[in-house]
Every structure is written in structure tokens, then in C-alpha cells.
């Protein structure tokens, strides 16, 4: 595919190969953009911002609504594209394509709801005869940088609200998975988006990232990706609005009164989807000592039953990781934990980029598989004594994106909700659950700012305060 730059599909002599992670076959190529392309994109986006700001809410709604309809009609094609470039199983590819429709639909609705409020200035001692209200206006140029693991829906979570708010957006998709983002741009143009409204530049983030995020014309950066790159972007961004959706090592707490079969089903579902490459994957299972053995007995068979293989085969439950080097990393971290006294309950083997779904028990909180972000198909099980200890273990992390607890006790559930330092909290399910309309984002070094169309639109707009000085 070509990249979309300055309102035109643009090719370059230098290419990047996009590969199917399962068999390493080349799916397609994209141009390798460079610093000159960034400069061109930024100049064009200045014009784009002016064009987009002139569109009415109704026009923005119509474009996004039509795009959502076109995406819904192309669900199977989009689902296969996602699975082929990313490696997630086809059922998850279709699900992501469906969720992306909801994200775009939700964004369309927000295009009609951009409003300010009247401010009761007469409540101020000097405010009599003043009339005040706020106006919500677009930021201008939005840079949207997305990760590999949800190549369509996470791009929609940025592009949908950015366009709903009347911005011009420059998309920088992950190099491993740029095709879904480029297809989205095609769809938006077909839906009537002015060509000035969006650009999609492909190329290595290490090369084109810095000039893109440091440019003063950019008024908003929305980034989803690793903490390391997020940290770099924050340092370079200067004075502009930034949203950071970063990683985590999400915990789930299993209290002694939990229904262990239900917990095992939930952990098998939330620890291994997309081969564990979900920012809110269950990674640390903190289990009450009283039920520790019973829980491992319930979990083992459920995880063993997850068949591995080609992601496009309907029978496969866990496909390859995005790159073999990541599967090798997961293998090393598991081996390191075993070397330190942990034990593999099931899994622990690797073939190419496919790492078998793995349960590691007796994990110490200081082991890398527990304290760093694993981002792979393994969960680390650790025993605890009291709820205070469980909460302390859950909070013993620089991250705070999502967490879960299994209990029937409302006191424990509320204590968990109040005291666990996490942006999303789930009672009686694992941390990996998201409705695309909810406010979603992390605490601590998992980031700041919220996604979900209603909340992202606020992040993608500025608030102006207008005061009428009436009465002479
Ligand atoms: P990543 O390596 O941080 O890359 C994310 C994006 O940043 C890619 O488009 C990448 O481009 C780009 N990039 C790289 N260097 C850059 C630079 N110097 N300046 C600007 N952009 C740069 O992350 P990933 O491996 O794709 O994704 C996995 C991470 O994302 C995990 O940590 C996961 O937890 C996190 N994540 C968080 C959420 C959330 O909502 N909180 C959701 C999904 C994923 P290249 O691909 O060209 O390097």
C-alpha cells in the first residue's frame, strides 16, 4: 500500500515489508517515510486544520457515520487484514473490526455534542452584569501514534475523536501493522473526508517520531504504546497537549471466597487473548493462600485447552506473537523465573513466534515476569495472606492501568476499588475488559488522559472562555 501524504497516495523507493507473524511471509509493503515527509505532512496539516475547522458538526457526523457504515459492511475483510498483519486469531480480528465500528459510531455522535456552558459570573463579587460562557474549539493539528497490537481499533480511538472535534490528524501507525490504518484512511476518504483532514505516514518511529512530536505546530499528541517511548515523547513534546496510553502488568486478586472455576475461565480468557499482547492482559494472579492449590488445579486444564497455531485457522485459540524476538523474550523471562524458584504449571514451550500459553506458579514479586510488563501469553501466580497484603502487592508497580478482584464480599470489593491504584477496576472479572464508550486510561506510569470518544473529544479540543461586559 502507499502512504497518504499531502492529500495524495504517495510511494517511495525505500519500502518496509509487512509480514504475517505466523509464517513470516510478506503480506505487503509500505513506503519508508523520512524527515522530509514529516516536514511536508506538517505544512499540509496546517492547511488541513483550517479546512477541518470550517466543517459543521453535522458534516463531521455524516463523514464519521458513513465511515462506520462502510467499515461494518467490510467487517470480514478488515478482520482478516488485522489478523494477517498482527497475528491475532481471526475471531479476535473480526471482533476488533466490529469494535472499531462502535468507536467510529461513538465518535460520530460526539461531533454533534461539542458544547460549552454558561458560567455564573455574577457569583463573583465583581461579576454583576457580566455574561460568561465557554466555547469548545479544535486543537488544530493532532498527531496520533499507535501501537501494533490493535492496528485498527486503537487508530479509530484517536482518529475518530480527532475528526469529530474538527482537527486535522497525522497518523503514524506501528511499523509492524500499518495496513489497517491505511485502509481506514481509504474508508474515511470514501466517506467524504476532505483529503486535508487526515494523513498517514509510514516509517520507523525511531526516525520520524522525534521531528513529528517536537514540532510546535502540532497542538496535540495522542500516543498509545510502551512506557519507554511515551517517556521520550513527553520529554520532547514541549508545550502542547499530550495523552499517554501506556503499558502495565495488570494484577487480579483471587479472594478465598471466589468461585474458582469462574476465576479460571476468566484468567484463561483475559491472560492469553492476542497471545497476551494486550495492555490490560491479566499478568499477575495474586491468590489467597487458602485456595492457592485448588486454583492452580482449576486453571491448568483451562489454559492447556487453548490450542495454538495459525491465527487464520478458525480452530486456533492462541496465535503467534507479533515477532519471534518477543516470543524468545517471554521464554527467557519464564526460564529466569524458574531459575529463581518458580515452577511452570503448563506451557513453557516455543515454536518460532508461537509461545505456548503458560502458567507460572510460586512467582516472587521481584521476578521480571511479575514486576515488568511481560506482554506475552503467560501469567504469574503468587500467593498472599490478607487483603491488605494483596492490595500492597497489586500496587507494588510503576504501572496502574487495570486490575480485577474475585470475591462475593462487598467490603473487600469496595476496599479494592478504593485502594488499588489503577485507572480501570473490575469486580468478578479479569482486568482485560473494555467497552469502547467508557473512559479508559491509566494511572501512574501507565499514562494520563482518557480515551473513549466522549472523553477523547475533550482531550482533542481546547476550551475558550468568553465574557460579555454588559450594562455600560
Ligand atoms: P512502541 O514500541 O512503544 O511503539 C508504539 C508506536 O510508537 C509505534 O507506532 C512506534 O513506531 C512509535 N515510535 C517508536 N519510537 C518512537 C519515537 N521515538 N517517537 C515517536 N513514536 C515512536 O509500542 P508497541 O510495541 O507497538 O506496543 C506495545 C506497547 O503498547 C505495550 O507497552 C502496551 O502495553 C502498550 N499499549 C497500551 C495501550 C493502552 O491503551 N494503555 C493499548 C495498547 C498497547 P514503530 O513501530 O515504527 O517503532
Coordinates of C-alpha atoms and ligand atoms in Angstrom, one line a residue:
X1 CA 0.0 0.0 0.0
X2 CA 1.0 3.6 -0.4
X3 CA 1.0 6.2 2.4
X4 CA -1.4 9.2 2.4
X5 CA 0.5 12.4 2.4
X6 CA -0.4 15.9 1.3
X7 CA -3.8 14.7 0.1
X8 CA -2.3 12.0 -2.2
X9 CA -1.4 8.4 -2.1
X10 CA 2.4 8.5 -2.1
X11 CA 5.0 5.9 -2.8
X12 CA 8.8 6.0 -2.1
X13 CA 11.7 3.9 -3.5
X14 CA 12.5 2.6 0.0
X15 CA 10.0 0.1 1.3
X16 CA 9.1 -1.6 4.6
X17 CA 7.9 -5.2 4.4
X18 CA 4.8 -6.1 6.4
X19 CA 5.0 -9.7 7.4
X20 CA 2.5 -12.3 8.6
X21 CA 3.9 -13.2 12.1
X22 CA 2.9 -16.9 11.8
X23 CA 4.9 -17.8 8.7
X24 CA 6.9 -14.7 8.1
X25 CA 5.5 -14.3 4.6
X26 CA 5.4 -10.8 3.1
X27 CA 1.8 -9.5 3.2
X28 CA 2.5 -6.2 1.6
X29 CA 5.0 -3.3 1.6
X30 CA 4.6 0.3 2.6
X31 CA 6.8 3.3 1.9
X32 CA 9.6 4.1 4.4
X33 CA 8.8 7.7 5.2
X34 CA 11.6 10.1 6.4
X35 CA 12.1 13.5 7.9
X36 CA 11.3 15.3 4.6
X37 CA 7.9 13.5 4.6
X38 CA 7.3 14.7 8.1
X39 CA 8.0 18.3 7.1
X40 CA 5.6 18.0 4.2
X41 CA 2.9 16.4 6.3
X42 CA 3.2 19.2 8.9
X43 CA 2.9 22.0 6.4
X44 CA -0.1 20.4 4.7
X45 CA -1.7 19.7 8.1
X46 CA -1.7 23.5 8.8
X47 CA -4.0 23.9 5.8
X48 CA -5.9 20.8 6.9
X49 CA -6.6 22.3 10.3
X50 CA -8.2 25.3 8.6
X51 CA -10.3 23.1 6.3
X52 CA -11.5 20.9 9.1
X53 CA -12.4 23.8 11.4
X54 CA -14.8 25.0 8.8
X55 CA -16.8 21.8 8.7
X56 CA -20.0 21.9 10.7
X57 CA -20.8 19.3 13.4
X58 CA -23.4 17.8 11.1
X59 CA -20.8 17.4 8.3
X60 CA -18.3 15.8 10.6
X61 CA -21.1 13.5 12.0
X62 CA -22.1 12.5 8.4
X63 CA -18.5 11.6 7.4
X64 CA -17.8 9.5 10.5
X65 CA -21.2 7.8 10.4
X66 CA -20.7 6.9 6.8
X67 CA -17.2 5.6 7.6
X68 CA -18.7 3.4 10.4
X69 CA -21.3 2.0 7.9
X70 CA -18.6 1.3 5.3
X71 CA -16.5 -0.5 8.0
X72 CA -19.4 -2.5 9.1
X73 CA -20.0 -3.7 5.6
X74 CA -16.4 -4.7 5.3
X75 CA -16.0 -6.5 8.6
X76 CA -14.7 -9.8 7.3
X77 CA -12.1 -8.1 5.0
X78 CA -10.9 -5.8 7.9
X79 CA -10.9 -8.6 10.4
X80 CA -8.7 -10.7 8.1
X81 CA -6.3 -7.8 7.4
X82 CA -5.9 -7.2 11.2
X83 CA -5.3 -10.9 11.9
X84 CA -2.9 -11.3 9.0
X85 CA -0.6 -8.4 9.8
X86 CA -0.9 -8.6 13.6
X87 CA -1.1 -12.4 14.3
X88 CA -4.3 -12.3 16.5
X89 CA -6.7 -15.2 15.8
X90 CA -9.4 -14.5 13.2
X91 CA -12.2 -14.3 15.7
X92 CA -10.3 -11.6 17.5
X93 CA -9.6 -9.8 14.2
X94 CA -13.3 -9.8 13.4
X95 CA -14.1 -8.6 17.0
X96 CA -11.6 -5.7 16.7
X97 CA -13.1 -4.7 13.3
X98 CA -16.6 -4.7 14.9
X99 CA -15.4 -2.7 17.9
X100 CA -13.8 -0.2 15.5
X101 CA -17.2 0.4 14.0
X102 CA -18.6 1.2 17.5
X103 CA -15.6 3.5 18.1
X104 CA -16.3 5.4 14.9
X105 CA -20.0 5.5 15.6
X106 CA -19.4 6.9 19.1
X107 CA -17.1 9.5 17.6
X108 CA -19.7 10.5 15.1
X109 CA -22.2 11.1 17.9
X110 CA -19.7 13.3 19.7
X111 CA -19.3 15.5 16.6
X112 CA -22.9 16.7 17.4
X113 CA -22.2 17.3 21.1
X114 CA -19.3 19.7 21.3
X115 CA -20.6 22.3 23.6
X116 CA -19.5 24.8 26.2
X117 CA -21.5 26.0 29.2
X118 CA -22.7 29.3 30.7
X119 CA -20.6 30.4 33.7
X120 CA -22.5 32.2 36.5
X121 CA -20.1 35.1 36.7
X122 CA -22.5 37.1 38.9
X123 CA -21.4 34.7 41.7
X124 CA -18.1 36.6 41.7
X125 CA -18.0 39.8 43.8
X126 CA -17.0 41.7 40.6
X127 CA -19.2 39.7 38.2
X128 CA -22.5 41.5 38.2
X129 CA -23.8 42.3 34.7
X130 CA -21.2 40.0 33.2
X131 CA -22.2 37.2 30.9
X132 CA -19.8 34.3 30.5
X133 CA -19.7 31.1 28.5
X134 CA -17.2 28.6 27.2
X135 CA -16.6 27.6 23.6
X136 CA -15.0 24.3 22.8
X137 CA -12.7 24.5 19.7
X138 CA -10.5 22.1 17.9
X139 CA -6.8 21.9 18.9
X140 CA -5.7 22.2 15.2
X141 CA -3.1 19.6 14.3
X142 CA -3.3 16.2 16.1
X143 CA -0.5 13.6 15.8
X144 CA -1.8 10.1 16.5
X145 CA 0.8 7.4 17.2
X146 CA -0.5 3.9 17.6
X147 CA 0.9 0.5 18.7
X148 CA 0.9 -2.8 16.8
X149 CA -1.5 -4.7 18.9
X150 CA -4.8 -3.2 17.9
X151 CA -4.0 -1.9 14.4
X152 CA -7.5 -0.7 13.6
X153 CA -9.5 0.0 16.8
X154 CA -6.8 1.9 18.6
X155 CA -6.2 4.1 15.5
X156 CA -10.0 4.7 15.4
X157 CA -9.9 5.7 19.1
X158 CA -7.6 8.6 18.0
X159 CA -8.7 9.4 14.5
X160 CA -12.5 9.3 15.3
X161 CA -12.4 11.8 18.2
X162 CA -9.8 14.0 16.4
X163 CA -12.0 14.4 13.3
X164 CA -15.2 14.6 15.4
X165 CA -13.6 17.6 17.1
X166 CA -12.7 19.2 13.8
X167 CA -8.9 18.7 13.8
X168 CA -6.6 17.6 11.0
X169 CA -4.8 14.4 12.0
X170 CA -1.4 12.9 11.1
X171 CA -1.4 9.2 11.8
X172 CA 1.8 7.3 12.5
X173 CA 0.9 3.6 12.7
X174 CA 3.2 0.9 14.1
X175 CA 5.7 -0.3 11.5
X176 CA 4.7 -4.0 12.1
X177 CA 1.0 -3.3 11.4
X178 CA 0.4 -0.2 9.2
X179 CA -2.0 -1.7 6.7
X180 CA -5.3 -1.5 8.8
X181 CA -4.6 2.2 9.4
X182 CA -4.0 2.9 5.7
X183 CA -7.3 1.0 4.9
X184 CA -9.1 3.2 7.4
X185 CA -7.9 6.3 5.6
X186 CA -9.2 4.9 2.3
X187 CA -12.6 4.4 4.0
X188 CA -12.6 7.9 5.5
X189 CA -11.9 9.4 2.1
X190 CA -14.7 7.3 0.6
X191 CA -17.0 8.5 3.3
X192 CA -16.3 12.1 2.2
X193 CA -13.5 13.3 4.5
X194 CA -11.7 16.2 2.9
X195 CA -8.2 15.0 1.8
X196 CA -6.8 17.7 4.1
X197 CA -8.4 16.0 7.1
X198 CA -6.1 13.1 7.6
X199 CA -2.6 11.9 6.6
X200 CA -1.0 8.6 7.3
X201 CA 2.8 8.5 7.3
X202 CA 4.5 5.1 7.5
X203 CA 8.1 4.7 8.6
X204 CA 10.2 3.9 11.6
X205 CA 9.2 5.7 14.8
X206 CA 12.9 5.9 15.7
X207 CA 13.5 8.0 12.6
X208 CA 10.3 10.1 12.1
X209 CA 9.0 10.2 15.6
X210 CA 11.2 13.0 17.1
X211 CA 10.5 15.6 14.4
X212 CA 6.8 14.8 14.4
X213 CA 6.3 15.2 18.2
X214 CA 8.6 18.1 18.8
X215 CA 7.1 20.4 16.1
X216 CA 5.4 23.4 17.6
X217 CA 2.6 23.4 15.0
X218 CA 1.4 20.2 16.5
X219 CA -1.1 21.1 19.3
X220 CA -2.0 17.6 20.5
X221 CA -0.2 14.3 20.6
X222 CA -2.2 11.2 21.3
X223 CA 0.1 8.2 21.9
X224 CA -0.5 4.6 22.7
X225 CA 2.5 2.4 23.2
X226 CA 5.3 1.5 25.5
X227 CA 6.3 3.4 28.6
X228 CA 9.8 3.9 27.3
X229 CA 8.6 5.6 24.0
X230 CA 5.9 7.5 25.9
X231 CA 8.6 8.9 28.3
X232 CA 10.7 10.0 25.3
X233 CA 7.7 11.7 23.6
X234 CA 6.8 13.6 26.8
X235 CA 10.3 14.9 27.1
X236 CA 10.4 16.1 23.5
X237 CA 6.8 17.4 23.1
X238 CA 7.3 20.8 24.7
X239 CA 4.2 22.9 25.4
X240 CA 1.3 21.0 23.8
X241 CA -1.5 18.7 24.9
X242 CA -0.5 15.1 25.3
X243 CA -2.4 11.9 26.0
X244 CA -0.4 8.8 27.0
X245 CA -1.9 5.3 26.9
X246 CA 1.0 3.1 28.1
X247 CA 1.7 -0.4 29.3
X248 CA 1.0 -2.3 32.5
X249 CA 1.5 -5.6 34.4
X250 CA -2.1 -5.9 35.4
X251 CA -3.0 -7.8 38.6
X252 CA -6.0 -9.8 39.5
X253 CA -6.8 -10.7 43.2
X254 CA -8.4 -14.0 44.0
X255 CA -10.0 -13.9 47.4
X256 CA -10.7 -17.1 49.4
X257 CA -14.5 -16.9 48.8
X258 CA -14.1 -16.7 45.0
X259 CA -15.8 -19.2 42.6
X260 CA -12.5 -20.8 41.4
X261 CA -14.0 -22.2 38.3
X262 CA -15.2 -18.7 37.3
X263 CA -11.8 -17.3 38.0
X264 CA -10.1 -19.9 35.9
X265 CA -12.4 -19.2 33.0
X266 CA -11.7 -15.5 33.3
X267 CA -8.0 -15.8 33.6
X268 CA -7.8 -18.2 30.6
X269 CA -9.8 -15.6 28.7
X270 CA -8.1 -12.4 29.9
X271 CA -4.5 -13.6 30.1
X272 CA -4.0 -15.1 26.6
X273 CA -6.2 -13.2 24.2
X274 CA -4.0 -11.8 21.3
X275 CA -1.2 -14.0 22.7
X276 CA -1.1 -11.9 25.8
X277 CA -0.3 -8.8 23.8
X278 CA -3.0 -6.6 25.3
X279 CA -2.1 -3.7 27.6
X280 CA -4.7 -4.9 30.1
X281 CA -3.9 -8.6 29.9
X282 CA -4.0 -10.4 33.2
X283 CA -0.3 -10.8 34.1
X284 CA -0.2 -11.2 37.9
X285 CA -2.7 -13.5 39.6
X286 CA -2.5 -12.8 43.3
X287 CA -4.2 -15.8 45.0
X288 CA -5.3 -16.3 48.6
X289 CA -3.0 -18.9 50.2
X290 CA -6.1 -20.9 51.4
X291 CA -7.2 -21.6 47.8
X292 CA -3.9 -21.5 46.0
X293 CA -3.5 -25.2 45.2
X294 CA -7.2 -25.5 44.2
X295 CA -7.0 -22.5 42.0
X296 CA -3.9 -23.8 40.1
X297 CA -5.7 -27.2 39.6
X298 CA -8.7 -25.3 38.1
X299 CA -6.6 -23.0 35.9
X300 CA -4.1 -25.6 34.4
X301 CA -6.6 -27.6 32.3
X302 CA -8.3 -24.4 31.0
X303 CA -5.0 -23.0 29.8
X304 CA -3.9 -26.3 28.4
X305 CA -7.0 -26.4 26.3
X306 CA -6.1 -23.2 24.4
X307 CA -4.9 -24.6 21.0
X308 CA -2.1 -22.8 19.4
X309 CA -1.2 -22.4 15.7
X310 CA -2.0 -20.4 12.6
X311 CA -4.1 -17.4 13.5
X312 CA -6.3 -17.7 10.4
X313 CA -7.3 -21.2 11.2
X314 CA -10.8 -21.0 12.9
X315 CA -9.8 -23.7 15.5
X316 CA -6.8 -21.8 16.8
X317 CA -7.3 -20.1 20.2
X318 CA -3.8 -18.5 20.5
X319 CA -1.8 -17.4 17.6
X320 CA 1.8 -16.2 17.2
X321 CA 3.3 -13.2 18.9
X322 CA 4.0 -10.2 16.6
X323 CA 7.7 -11.1 16.3
X324 CA 9.8 -14.1 17.1
X325 CA 12.1 -12.0 19.2
X326 CA 9.2 -11.2 21.5
X327 CA 8.4 -14.9 21.9
X328 CA 12.1 -15.5 22.7
X329 CA 11.9 -12.7 25.4
X330 CA 8.9 -14.3 27.0
X331 CA 10.7 -17.7 27.0
X332 CA 13.7 -16.1 28.7
X333 CA 11.7 -14.4 31.4
X334 CA 9.8 -17.7 32.2
X335 CA 13.2 -19.6 32.4
X336 CA 14.6 -16.9 34.6
X337 CA 11.6 -17.2 37.0
X338 CA 12.0 -21.0 37.1
X339 CA 15.7 -20.5 37.8
X340 CA 14.7 -18.3 40.8
X341 CA 12.3 -21.0 42.3
X342 CA 9.1 -20.6 40.3
X343 CA 7.5 -23.5 38.5
X344 CA 5.8 -24.0 35.2
X345 CA 2.3 -25.5 35.7
X346 CA 1.6 -25.7 32.0
X347 CA 3.1 -24.4 28.7
X348 CA 6.7 -23.1 28.7
X349 CA 7.5 -24.2 25.1
X350 CA 8.1 -22.1 21.9
X351 CA 8.0 -22.7 18.2
X352 CA 9.0 -19.7 16.2
X353 CA 6.8 -16.7 17.2
X354 CA 4.3 -19.1 18.8
X355 CA 4.7 -19.3 22.6
X356 CA 2.5 -21.9 24.3
X357 CA 0.0 -20.4 26.8
X358 CA 1.9 -20.7 30.1
X359 CA 1.0 -20.6 33.8
X360 CA 4.0 -20.0 36.2
X361 CA 3.3 -20.6 39.9
X362 CA 5.2 -19.5 43.1
X363 CA 6.3 -16.3 41.4
X364 CA 8.1 -13.8 43.6
X365 CA 7.1 -10.1 43.1
X366 CA 10.7 -9.2 42.3
X367 CA 10.9 -11.6 39.3
X368 CA 10.7 -9.9 35.9
X369 CA 7.7 -11.9 34.9
X370 CA 5.9 -10.1 37.7
X371 CA 7.4 -6.7 38.1
X372 CA 7.9 -5.7 34.4
X373 CA 5.4 -5.7 31.6
X374 CA 5.5 -9.2 30.0
X375 CA 3.2 -8.6 27.1
X376 CA 3.0 -12.3 26.2
X377 CA 0.9 -15.4 26.8
X378 CA 2.0 -16.3 30.4
X379 CA 0.5 -15.5 33.8
X380 CA 2.4 -15.4 37.0
X381 CA 0.7 -16.8 40.1
X382 CA 1.7 -15.5 43.6
X383 CA 0.2 -16.4 47.0
X384 CA -0.9 -13.8 49.6
X385 CA -2.2 -13.9 53.2
X386 CA -4.6 -11.0 53.7
X387 CA -6.4 -8.5 51.5
X388 CA -4.1 -5.8 52.8
X389 CA -1.1 -7.8 51.5
X390 CA -2.9 -8.4 48.2
X391 CA -3.6 -4.7 47.7
X392 CA 0.0 -3.9 48.6
X393 CA 1.3 -6.4 46.0
X394 CA -1.2 -5.1 43.4
X395 CA 0.1 -1.5 44.0
X396 CA 3.8 -2.6 44.0
X397 CA 4.3 -1.5 40.4
X398 CA 5.1 1.7 38.5
X399 CA 2.0 0.9 36.4
X400 CA -1.7 1.3 37.1
X401 CA -3.9 0.6 34.1
X402 CA -6.4 -2.1 35.0
X403 CA -7.0 -4.6 37.9
X404 CA -9.5 -7.2 38.9
X405 CA -10.8 -8.9 42.1
X406 CA -12.8 -12.0 42.5
X407 CA -14.9 -12.0 45.7
X408 CA -18.5 -12.1 46.8
X409 CA -17.7 -9.8 49.7
X410 CA -18.8 -6.2 49.0
X411 CA -16.5 -4.8 51.7
X412 CA -13.5 -6.4 50.0
X413 CA -14.7 -5.3 46.6
X414 CA -15.1 -1.7 47.7
X415 CA -11.7 -1.7 49.5
X416 CA -10.1 -3.0 46.3
X417 CA -11.9 -0.2 44.3
X418 CA -10.8 2.5 46.7
X419 CA -7.3 1.4 47.4
X420 CA -5.9 -0.2 44.2
X421 CA -4.0 2.4 42.1
X422 CA -5.5 1.7 38.7
X423 CA -7.4 3.5 36.0
X424 CA -9.8 0.6 35.5
X425 CA -11.1 -1.8 38.2
X426 CA -13.1 -4.9 37.6
X427 CA -15.1 -6.8 40.3
X428 CA -15.6 -10.5 39.3
X429 CA -13.7 -10.4 36.0
X430 CA -10.1 -10.0 34.9
X431 CA -8.5 -6.7 34.1
X432 CA -8.9 -7.3 30.4
X433 CA -12.4 -5.8 29.7
X434 CA -13.2 -2.6 27.8
X435 CA -16.3 -1.1 26.3
X436 CA -15.2 1.4 23.7
X437 CA -17.5 4.1 25.1
X438 CA -16.1 4.1 28.6
X439 CA -13.4 6.4 30.0
X440 CA -10.3 4.4 29.6
X441 CA -6.7 5.2 30.6
X442 CA -4.1 4.5 33.3
X443 CA -2.8 6.0 36.5
X444 CA 0.9 6.3 37.5
X445 CA 3.3 5.4 34.7
X446 CA 0.5 3.7 32.7
X447 CA -0.2 7.2 31.4
X448 CA -2.6 10.1 31.6
X449 CA -5.7 11.4 29.7
X450 CA -8.6 9.2 28.8
X451 CA -9.8 7.5 25.6
X452 CA -13.4 6.6 24.7
X453 CA -14.9 9.0 22.2
X454 CA -16.7 11.3 24.7
X455 CA -13.5 11.7 26.8
X456 CA -11.1 11.8 23.9
X457 CA -13.0 14.6 22.3
X458 CA -12.4 16.7 25.4
X459 CA -8.7 15.9 25.1
X460 CA -8.7 16.9 21.4
X461 CA -10.3 20.3 22.0
X462 CA -9.4 23.5 23.8
X463 CA -11.8 25.5 26.0
X464 CA -12.2 29.2 25.4
X465 CA -13.8 31.5 28.0
X466 CA -15.9 34.3 26.6
X467 CA -17.0 37.3 28.8
X468 CA -19.6 39.9 27.8
X469 CA -19.3 43.0 29.9
X470 CA -22.9 44.3 29.8
X471 CA -24.6 47.3 31.3
X472 CA -22.1 50.1 30.5
Ligands
LIG1 P1 6.0 1.0 21.0 O1 7.2 0.2 20.6 O2 6.1 2.0 22.1 O3 5.5 1.7 19.7 C1 4.3 2.5 19.6 C2 4.4 3.4 18.5 O4 5.4 4.4 18.7 C3 4.7 2.8 17.1 O5 4.0 3.5 16.1 C4 6.2 3.2 17.0 O6 6.7 3.2 15.7 C5 6.2 4.6 17.6 N1 7.5 5.1 18.0 C6 8.7 4.4 18.2 N2 9.7 5.2 18.5 C7 9.1 6.5 18.5 C8 9.6 7.8 18.8 N3 10.9 8.0 19.2 N4 8.8 8.8 18.7 C9 7.5 8.7 18.4 N5 7.0 7.5 18.1 C10 7.8 6.4 18.2 O7 4.8 0.0 21.4 P2 4.3 -1.3 20.7 O8 5.4 -2.4 20.8 O9 3.9 -1.0 19.3 O10 3.0 -1.6 21.5 C11 3.1 -2.3 22.8 C12 3.0 -1.3 23.9 O11 1.9 -0.5 23.8 C13 2.9 -2.1 25.3 O12 3.7 -1.4 26.2 C14 1.4 -1.9 25.6 O13 1.1 -2.1 26.9 C15 1.1 -0.6 25.0 N6 -0.3 -0.4 24.8 C16 -1.0 0.4 25.6 C17 -2.4 0.6 25.5 C18 -3.2 1.4 26.3 O14 -4.4 1.8 26.0 N7 -2.8 1.8 27.5 C19 -3.0 -0.1 24.4 C20 -2.3 -0.9 23.6 C21 -0.9 -1.1 23.8 P3 7.5 1.9 15.1 O15 6.5 0.8 15.1 O16 7.9 2.4 13.8 O17 8.7 1.7 16.0

